[in-house]
Coordinates of N, CA, C and O in Angstrom, one line a residue:
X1 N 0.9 -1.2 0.0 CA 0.0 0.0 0.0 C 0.9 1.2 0.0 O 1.7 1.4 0.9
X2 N 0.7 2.0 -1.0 CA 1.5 2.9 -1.2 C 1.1 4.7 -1.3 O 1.9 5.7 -1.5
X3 N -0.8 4.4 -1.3 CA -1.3 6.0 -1.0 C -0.6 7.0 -0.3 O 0.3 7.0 0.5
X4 N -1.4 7.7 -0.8 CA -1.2 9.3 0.5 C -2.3 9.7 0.8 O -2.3 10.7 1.6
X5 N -3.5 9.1 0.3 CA -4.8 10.0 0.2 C -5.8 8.7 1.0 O -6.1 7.6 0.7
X6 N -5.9 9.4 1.8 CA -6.9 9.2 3.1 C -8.2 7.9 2.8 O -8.5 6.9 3.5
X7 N -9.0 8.5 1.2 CA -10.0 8.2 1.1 C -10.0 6.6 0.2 O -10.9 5.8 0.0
X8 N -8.3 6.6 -0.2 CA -8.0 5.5 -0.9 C -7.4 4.5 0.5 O -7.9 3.4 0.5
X9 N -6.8 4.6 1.2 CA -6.5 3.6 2.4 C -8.0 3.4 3.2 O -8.4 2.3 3.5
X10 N -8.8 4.5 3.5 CA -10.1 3.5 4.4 C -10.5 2.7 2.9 O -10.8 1.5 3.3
X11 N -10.5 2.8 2.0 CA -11.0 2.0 1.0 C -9.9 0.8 1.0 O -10.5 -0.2 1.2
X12 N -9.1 0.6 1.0 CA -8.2 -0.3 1.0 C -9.0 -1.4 2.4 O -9.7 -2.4 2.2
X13 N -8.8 -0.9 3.7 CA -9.4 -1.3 5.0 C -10.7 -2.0 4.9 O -11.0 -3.0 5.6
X14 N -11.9 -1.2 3.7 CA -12.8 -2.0 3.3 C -13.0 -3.4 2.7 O -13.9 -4.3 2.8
X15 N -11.9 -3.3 1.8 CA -11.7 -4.1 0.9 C -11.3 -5.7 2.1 O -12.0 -6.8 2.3
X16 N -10.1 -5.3 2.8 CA -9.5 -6.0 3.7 C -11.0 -6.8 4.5 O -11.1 -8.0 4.5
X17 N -11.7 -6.1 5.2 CA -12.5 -6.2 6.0 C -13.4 -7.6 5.0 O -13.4 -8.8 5.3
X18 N -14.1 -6.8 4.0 CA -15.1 -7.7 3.3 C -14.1 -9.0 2.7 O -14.6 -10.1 2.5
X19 N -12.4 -8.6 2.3 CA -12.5 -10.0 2.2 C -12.5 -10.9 3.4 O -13.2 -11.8 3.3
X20 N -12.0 -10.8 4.3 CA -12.0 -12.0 5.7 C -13.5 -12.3 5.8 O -13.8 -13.4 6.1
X21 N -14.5 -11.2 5.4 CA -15.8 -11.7 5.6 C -16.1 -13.0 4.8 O -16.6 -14.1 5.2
X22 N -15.5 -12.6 3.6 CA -16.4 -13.7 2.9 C -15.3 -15.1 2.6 O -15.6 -15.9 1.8
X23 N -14.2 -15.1 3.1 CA -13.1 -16.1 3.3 C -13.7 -16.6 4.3 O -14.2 -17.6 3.9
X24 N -13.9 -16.3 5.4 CA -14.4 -16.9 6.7 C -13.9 -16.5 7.8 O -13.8 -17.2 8.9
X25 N -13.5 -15.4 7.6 CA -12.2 -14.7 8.6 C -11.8 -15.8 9.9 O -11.8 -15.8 11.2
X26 N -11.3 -16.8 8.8 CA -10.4 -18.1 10.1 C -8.7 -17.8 10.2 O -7.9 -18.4 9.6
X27 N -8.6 -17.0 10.9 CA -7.2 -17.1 11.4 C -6.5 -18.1 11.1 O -5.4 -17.9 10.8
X28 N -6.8 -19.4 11.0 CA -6.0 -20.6 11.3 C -5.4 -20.9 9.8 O -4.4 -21.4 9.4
X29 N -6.8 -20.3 9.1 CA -6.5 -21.1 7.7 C -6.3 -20.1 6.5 O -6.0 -20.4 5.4
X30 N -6.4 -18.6 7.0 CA -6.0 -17.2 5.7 C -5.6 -16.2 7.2 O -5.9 -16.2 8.4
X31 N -4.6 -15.4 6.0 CA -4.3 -14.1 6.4 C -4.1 -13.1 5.7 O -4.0 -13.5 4.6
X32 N -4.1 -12.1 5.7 CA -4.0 -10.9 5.0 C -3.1 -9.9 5.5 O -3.1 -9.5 6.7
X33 N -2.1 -9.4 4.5 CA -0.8 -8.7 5.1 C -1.0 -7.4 4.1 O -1.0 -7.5 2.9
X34 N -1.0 -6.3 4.9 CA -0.8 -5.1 4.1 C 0.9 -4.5 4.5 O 1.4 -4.1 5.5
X35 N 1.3 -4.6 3.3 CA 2.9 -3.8 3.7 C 2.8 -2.3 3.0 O 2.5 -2.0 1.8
X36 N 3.1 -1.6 4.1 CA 2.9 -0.4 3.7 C 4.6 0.4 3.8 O 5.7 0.4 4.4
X37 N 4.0 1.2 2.6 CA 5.3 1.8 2.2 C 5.1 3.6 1.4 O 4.0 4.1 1.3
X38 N 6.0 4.0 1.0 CA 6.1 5.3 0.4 C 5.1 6.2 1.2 O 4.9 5.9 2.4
X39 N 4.3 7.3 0.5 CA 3.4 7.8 1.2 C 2.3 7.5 2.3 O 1.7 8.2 3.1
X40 N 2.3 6.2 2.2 CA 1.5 5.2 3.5 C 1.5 5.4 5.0 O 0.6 5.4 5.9
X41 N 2.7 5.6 5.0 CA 3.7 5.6 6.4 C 3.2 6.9 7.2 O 3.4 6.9 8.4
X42 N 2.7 7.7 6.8 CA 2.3 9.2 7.7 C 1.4 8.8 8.1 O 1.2 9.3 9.2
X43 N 0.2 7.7 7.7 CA -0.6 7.4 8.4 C -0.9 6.6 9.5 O -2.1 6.4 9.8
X44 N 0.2 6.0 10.2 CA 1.0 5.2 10.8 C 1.6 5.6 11.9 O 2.0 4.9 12.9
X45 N 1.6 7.0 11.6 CA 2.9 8.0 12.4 C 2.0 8.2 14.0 O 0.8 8.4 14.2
X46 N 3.1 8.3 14.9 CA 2.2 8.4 16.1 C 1.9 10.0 16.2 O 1.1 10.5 16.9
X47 N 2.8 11.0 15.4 CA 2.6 12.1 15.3 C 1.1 12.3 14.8 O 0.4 13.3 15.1
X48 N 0.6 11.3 14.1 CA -0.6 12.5 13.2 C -1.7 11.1 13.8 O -2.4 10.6 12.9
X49 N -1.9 10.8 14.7 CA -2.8 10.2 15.6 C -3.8 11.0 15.8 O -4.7 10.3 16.2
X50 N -4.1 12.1 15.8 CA -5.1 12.7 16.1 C -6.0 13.5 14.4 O -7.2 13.8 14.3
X51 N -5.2 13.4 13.5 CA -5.4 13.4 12.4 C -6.4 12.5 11.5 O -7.2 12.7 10.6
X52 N -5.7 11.4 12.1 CA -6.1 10.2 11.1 C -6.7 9.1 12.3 O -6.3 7.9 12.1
X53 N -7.4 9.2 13.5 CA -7.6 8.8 14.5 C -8.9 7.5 14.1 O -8.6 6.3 14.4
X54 N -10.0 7.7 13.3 CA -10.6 7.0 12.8 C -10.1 6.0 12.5 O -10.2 5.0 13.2
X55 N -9.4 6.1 11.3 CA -8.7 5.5 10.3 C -8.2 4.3 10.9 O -8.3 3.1 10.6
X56 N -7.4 5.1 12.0 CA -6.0 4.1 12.6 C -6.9 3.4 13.7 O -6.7 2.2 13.6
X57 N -7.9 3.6 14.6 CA -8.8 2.7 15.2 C -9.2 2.0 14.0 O -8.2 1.4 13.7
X58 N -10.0 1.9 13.2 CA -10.3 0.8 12.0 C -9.1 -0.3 11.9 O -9.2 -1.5 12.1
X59 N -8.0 0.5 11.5 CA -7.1 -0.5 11.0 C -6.2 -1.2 12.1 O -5.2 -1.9 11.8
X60 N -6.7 -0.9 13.3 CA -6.0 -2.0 14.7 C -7.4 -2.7 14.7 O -7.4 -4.0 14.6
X61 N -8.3 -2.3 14.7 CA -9.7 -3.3 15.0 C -9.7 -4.7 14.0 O -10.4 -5.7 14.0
X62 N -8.8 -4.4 13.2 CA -8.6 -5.4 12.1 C -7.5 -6.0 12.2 O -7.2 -6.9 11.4
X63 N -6.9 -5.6 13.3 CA -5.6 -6.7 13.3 C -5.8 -7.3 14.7 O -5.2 -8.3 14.9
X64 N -6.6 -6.8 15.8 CA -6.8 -7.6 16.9 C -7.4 -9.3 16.2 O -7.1 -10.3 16.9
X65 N -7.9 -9.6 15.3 CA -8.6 -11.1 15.1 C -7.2 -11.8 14.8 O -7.4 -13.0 14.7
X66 N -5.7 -11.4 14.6 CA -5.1 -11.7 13.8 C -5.5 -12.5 12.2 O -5.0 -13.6 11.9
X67 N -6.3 -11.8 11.4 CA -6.1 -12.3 10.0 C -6.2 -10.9 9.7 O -6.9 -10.6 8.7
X68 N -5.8 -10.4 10.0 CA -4.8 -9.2 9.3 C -3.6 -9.0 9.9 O -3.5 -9.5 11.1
X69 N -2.6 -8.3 9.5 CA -1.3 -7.9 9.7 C -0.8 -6.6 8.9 O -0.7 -6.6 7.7
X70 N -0.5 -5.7 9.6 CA 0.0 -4.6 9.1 C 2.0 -5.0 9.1 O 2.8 -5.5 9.8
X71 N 2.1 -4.5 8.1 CA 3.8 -4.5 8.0 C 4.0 -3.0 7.3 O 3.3 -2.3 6.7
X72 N 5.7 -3.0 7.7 CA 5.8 -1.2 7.0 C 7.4 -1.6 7.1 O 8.1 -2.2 7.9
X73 N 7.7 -0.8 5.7 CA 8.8 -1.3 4.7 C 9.9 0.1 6.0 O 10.1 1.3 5.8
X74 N 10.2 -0.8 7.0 CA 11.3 0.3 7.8 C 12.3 1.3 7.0 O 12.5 2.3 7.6
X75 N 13.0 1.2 5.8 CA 14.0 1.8 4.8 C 13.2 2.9 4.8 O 13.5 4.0 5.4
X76 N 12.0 2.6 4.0 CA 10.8 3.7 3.3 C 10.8 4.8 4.8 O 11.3 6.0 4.8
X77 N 10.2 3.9 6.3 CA 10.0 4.7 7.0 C 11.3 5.9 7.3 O 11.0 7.1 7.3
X78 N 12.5 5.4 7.5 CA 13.5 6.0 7.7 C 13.8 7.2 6.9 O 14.5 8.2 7.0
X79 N 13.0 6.7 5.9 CA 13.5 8.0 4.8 C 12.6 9.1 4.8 O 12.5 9.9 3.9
X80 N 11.9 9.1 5.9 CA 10.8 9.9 5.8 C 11.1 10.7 7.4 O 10.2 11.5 7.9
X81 N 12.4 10.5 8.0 CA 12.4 10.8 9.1 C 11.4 9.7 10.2 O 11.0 10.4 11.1
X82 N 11.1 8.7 10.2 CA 10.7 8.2 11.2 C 11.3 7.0 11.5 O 12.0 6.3 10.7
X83 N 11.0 6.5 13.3 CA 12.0 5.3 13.6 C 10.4 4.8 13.9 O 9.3 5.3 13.9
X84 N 11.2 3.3 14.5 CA 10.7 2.6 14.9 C 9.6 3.2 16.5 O 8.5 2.6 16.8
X85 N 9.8 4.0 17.0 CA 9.2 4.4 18.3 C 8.0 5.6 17.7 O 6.9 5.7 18.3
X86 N 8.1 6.4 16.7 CA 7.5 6.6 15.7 C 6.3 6.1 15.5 O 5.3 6.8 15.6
X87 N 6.3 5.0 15.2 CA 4.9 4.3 14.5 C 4.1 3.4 15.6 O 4.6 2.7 16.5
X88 N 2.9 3.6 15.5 CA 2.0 2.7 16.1 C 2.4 1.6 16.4 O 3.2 1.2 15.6
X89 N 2.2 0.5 17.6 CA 2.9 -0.5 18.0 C 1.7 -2.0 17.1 O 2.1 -3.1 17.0
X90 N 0.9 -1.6 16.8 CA -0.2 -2.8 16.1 C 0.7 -2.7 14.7 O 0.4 -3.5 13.9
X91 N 1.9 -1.9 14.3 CA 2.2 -2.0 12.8 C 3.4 -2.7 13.2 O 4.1 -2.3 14.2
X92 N 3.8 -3.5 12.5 CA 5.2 -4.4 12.3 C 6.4 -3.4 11.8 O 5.8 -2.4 11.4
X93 N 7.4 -3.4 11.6 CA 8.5 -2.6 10.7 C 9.4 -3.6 10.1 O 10.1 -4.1 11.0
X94 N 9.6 -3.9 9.0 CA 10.3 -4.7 8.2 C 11.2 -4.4 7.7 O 11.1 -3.4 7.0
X95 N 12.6 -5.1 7.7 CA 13.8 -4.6 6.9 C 13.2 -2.9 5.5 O 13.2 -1.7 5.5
X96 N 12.6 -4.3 4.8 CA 12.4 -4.1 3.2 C 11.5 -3.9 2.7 O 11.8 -4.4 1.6
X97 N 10.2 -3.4 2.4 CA 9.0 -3.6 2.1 C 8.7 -4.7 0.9 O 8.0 -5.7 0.8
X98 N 9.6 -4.3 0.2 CA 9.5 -4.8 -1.2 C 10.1 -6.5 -1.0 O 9.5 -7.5 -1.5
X99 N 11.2 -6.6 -0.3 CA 11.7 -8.1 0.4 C 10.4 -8.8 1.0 O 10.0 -9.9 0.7
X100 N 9.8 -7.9 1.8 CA 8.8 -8.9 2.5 C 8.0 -9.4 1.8 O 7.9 -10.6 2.0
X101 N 7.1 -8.5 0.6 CA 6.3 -9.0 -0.1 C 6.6 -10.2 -0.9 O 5.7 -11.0 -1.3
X102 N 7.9 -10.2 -1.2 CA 8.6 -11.4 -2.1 C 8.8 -12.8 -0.8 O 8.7 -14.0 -1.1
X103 N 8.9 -12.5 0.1 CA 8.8 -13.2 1.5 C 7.6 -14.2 1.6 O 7.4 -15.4 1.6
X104 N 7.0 -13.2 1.8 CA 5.3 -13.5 2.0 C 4.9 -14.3 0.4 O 4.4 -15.4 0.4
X105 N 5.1 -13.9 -0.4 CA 5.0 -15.2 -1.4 C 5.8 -16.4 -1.5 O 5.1 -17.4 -1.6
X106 N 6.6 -16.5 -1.4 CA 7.8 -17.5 -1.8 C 7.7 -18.7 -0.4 O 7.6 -19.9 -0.5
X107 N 7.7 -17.8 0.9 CA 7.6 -18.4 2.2 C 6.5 -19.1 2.3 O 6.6 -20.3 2.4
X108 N 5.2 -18.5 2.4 CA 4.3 -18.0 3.1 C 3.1 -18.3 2.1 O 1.9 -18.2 2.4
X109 N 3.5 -18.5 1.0 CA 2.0 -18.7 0.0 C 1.0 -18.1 -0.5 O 0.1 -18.5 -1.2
X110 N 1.4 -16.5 0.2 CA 0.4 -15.5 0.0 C -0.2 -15.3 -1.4 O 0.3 -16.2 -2.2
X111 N -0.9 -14.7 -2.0 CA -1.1 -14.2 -3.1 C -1.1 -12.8 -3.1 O -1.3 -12.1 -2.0
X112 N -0.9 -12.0 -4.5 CA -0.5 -10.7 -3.9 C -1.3 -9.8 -4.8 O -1.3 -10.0 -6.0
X113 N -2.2 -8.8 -4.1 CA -3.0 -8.6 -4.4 C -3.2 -6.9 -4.7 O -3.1 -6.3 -3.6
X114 N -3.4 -6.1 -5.6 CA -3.3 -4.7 -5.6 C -4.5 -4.1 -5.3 O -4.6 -2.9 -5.2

């Protein structure tokens, strides 16, 4: 996920949501991984929490079931000025964004989805 625009990530979150609906939102047997990267990352930021406050309640409400997972391409973050203490603690930080996604297929069986 690579937006900047507000109205395309809750749409992303929807998308997310209705698929576990209709998969069977079984933890045991699907998961869903958003790695977020480039403009993404501000929304993430613990700085702009009051900003994007909605948003970011939505998208932890969606990772408490674990069949979702937030990841965020740490490089990207860094280049934006943010560390790890920075970002919401429900988001993972990954070497690589782009590594993980190759990760998450190769490993992990995911299918990858835009």
């Amino acid at each position: 996920v690579t937006t900047g625009d507000l109205a395309i990530m809750e749409h992303v979150l929807d998308r997310v949501s209705h698929l576990s609906k209709i998969t069977g939102a079984d933890p045991f047997e699907q998961s869903i991984v958003l790695v977020l990267h480039g403009s993404s990352i501000k929304f993430f930021a613990i700085e702009n929490t009051h900003k994007y406050e909605a948003m970011l309640r939505r998208a932890q409400s969606l990772t408490v079931s674990d069949v979702l997972s937030i990841k965020m391409c740490k490089l990207a973050a860094e280049g934006q000025g943010y560390q790890v203490k920075d970002i919401h603690g429900f988001v993972e930080l990954v070497p690589m964004g782009d590594a993980e996604i190759i990760r998450l297929q190769y490993e992990e069986n995911h299918a990858y989805m835009q």
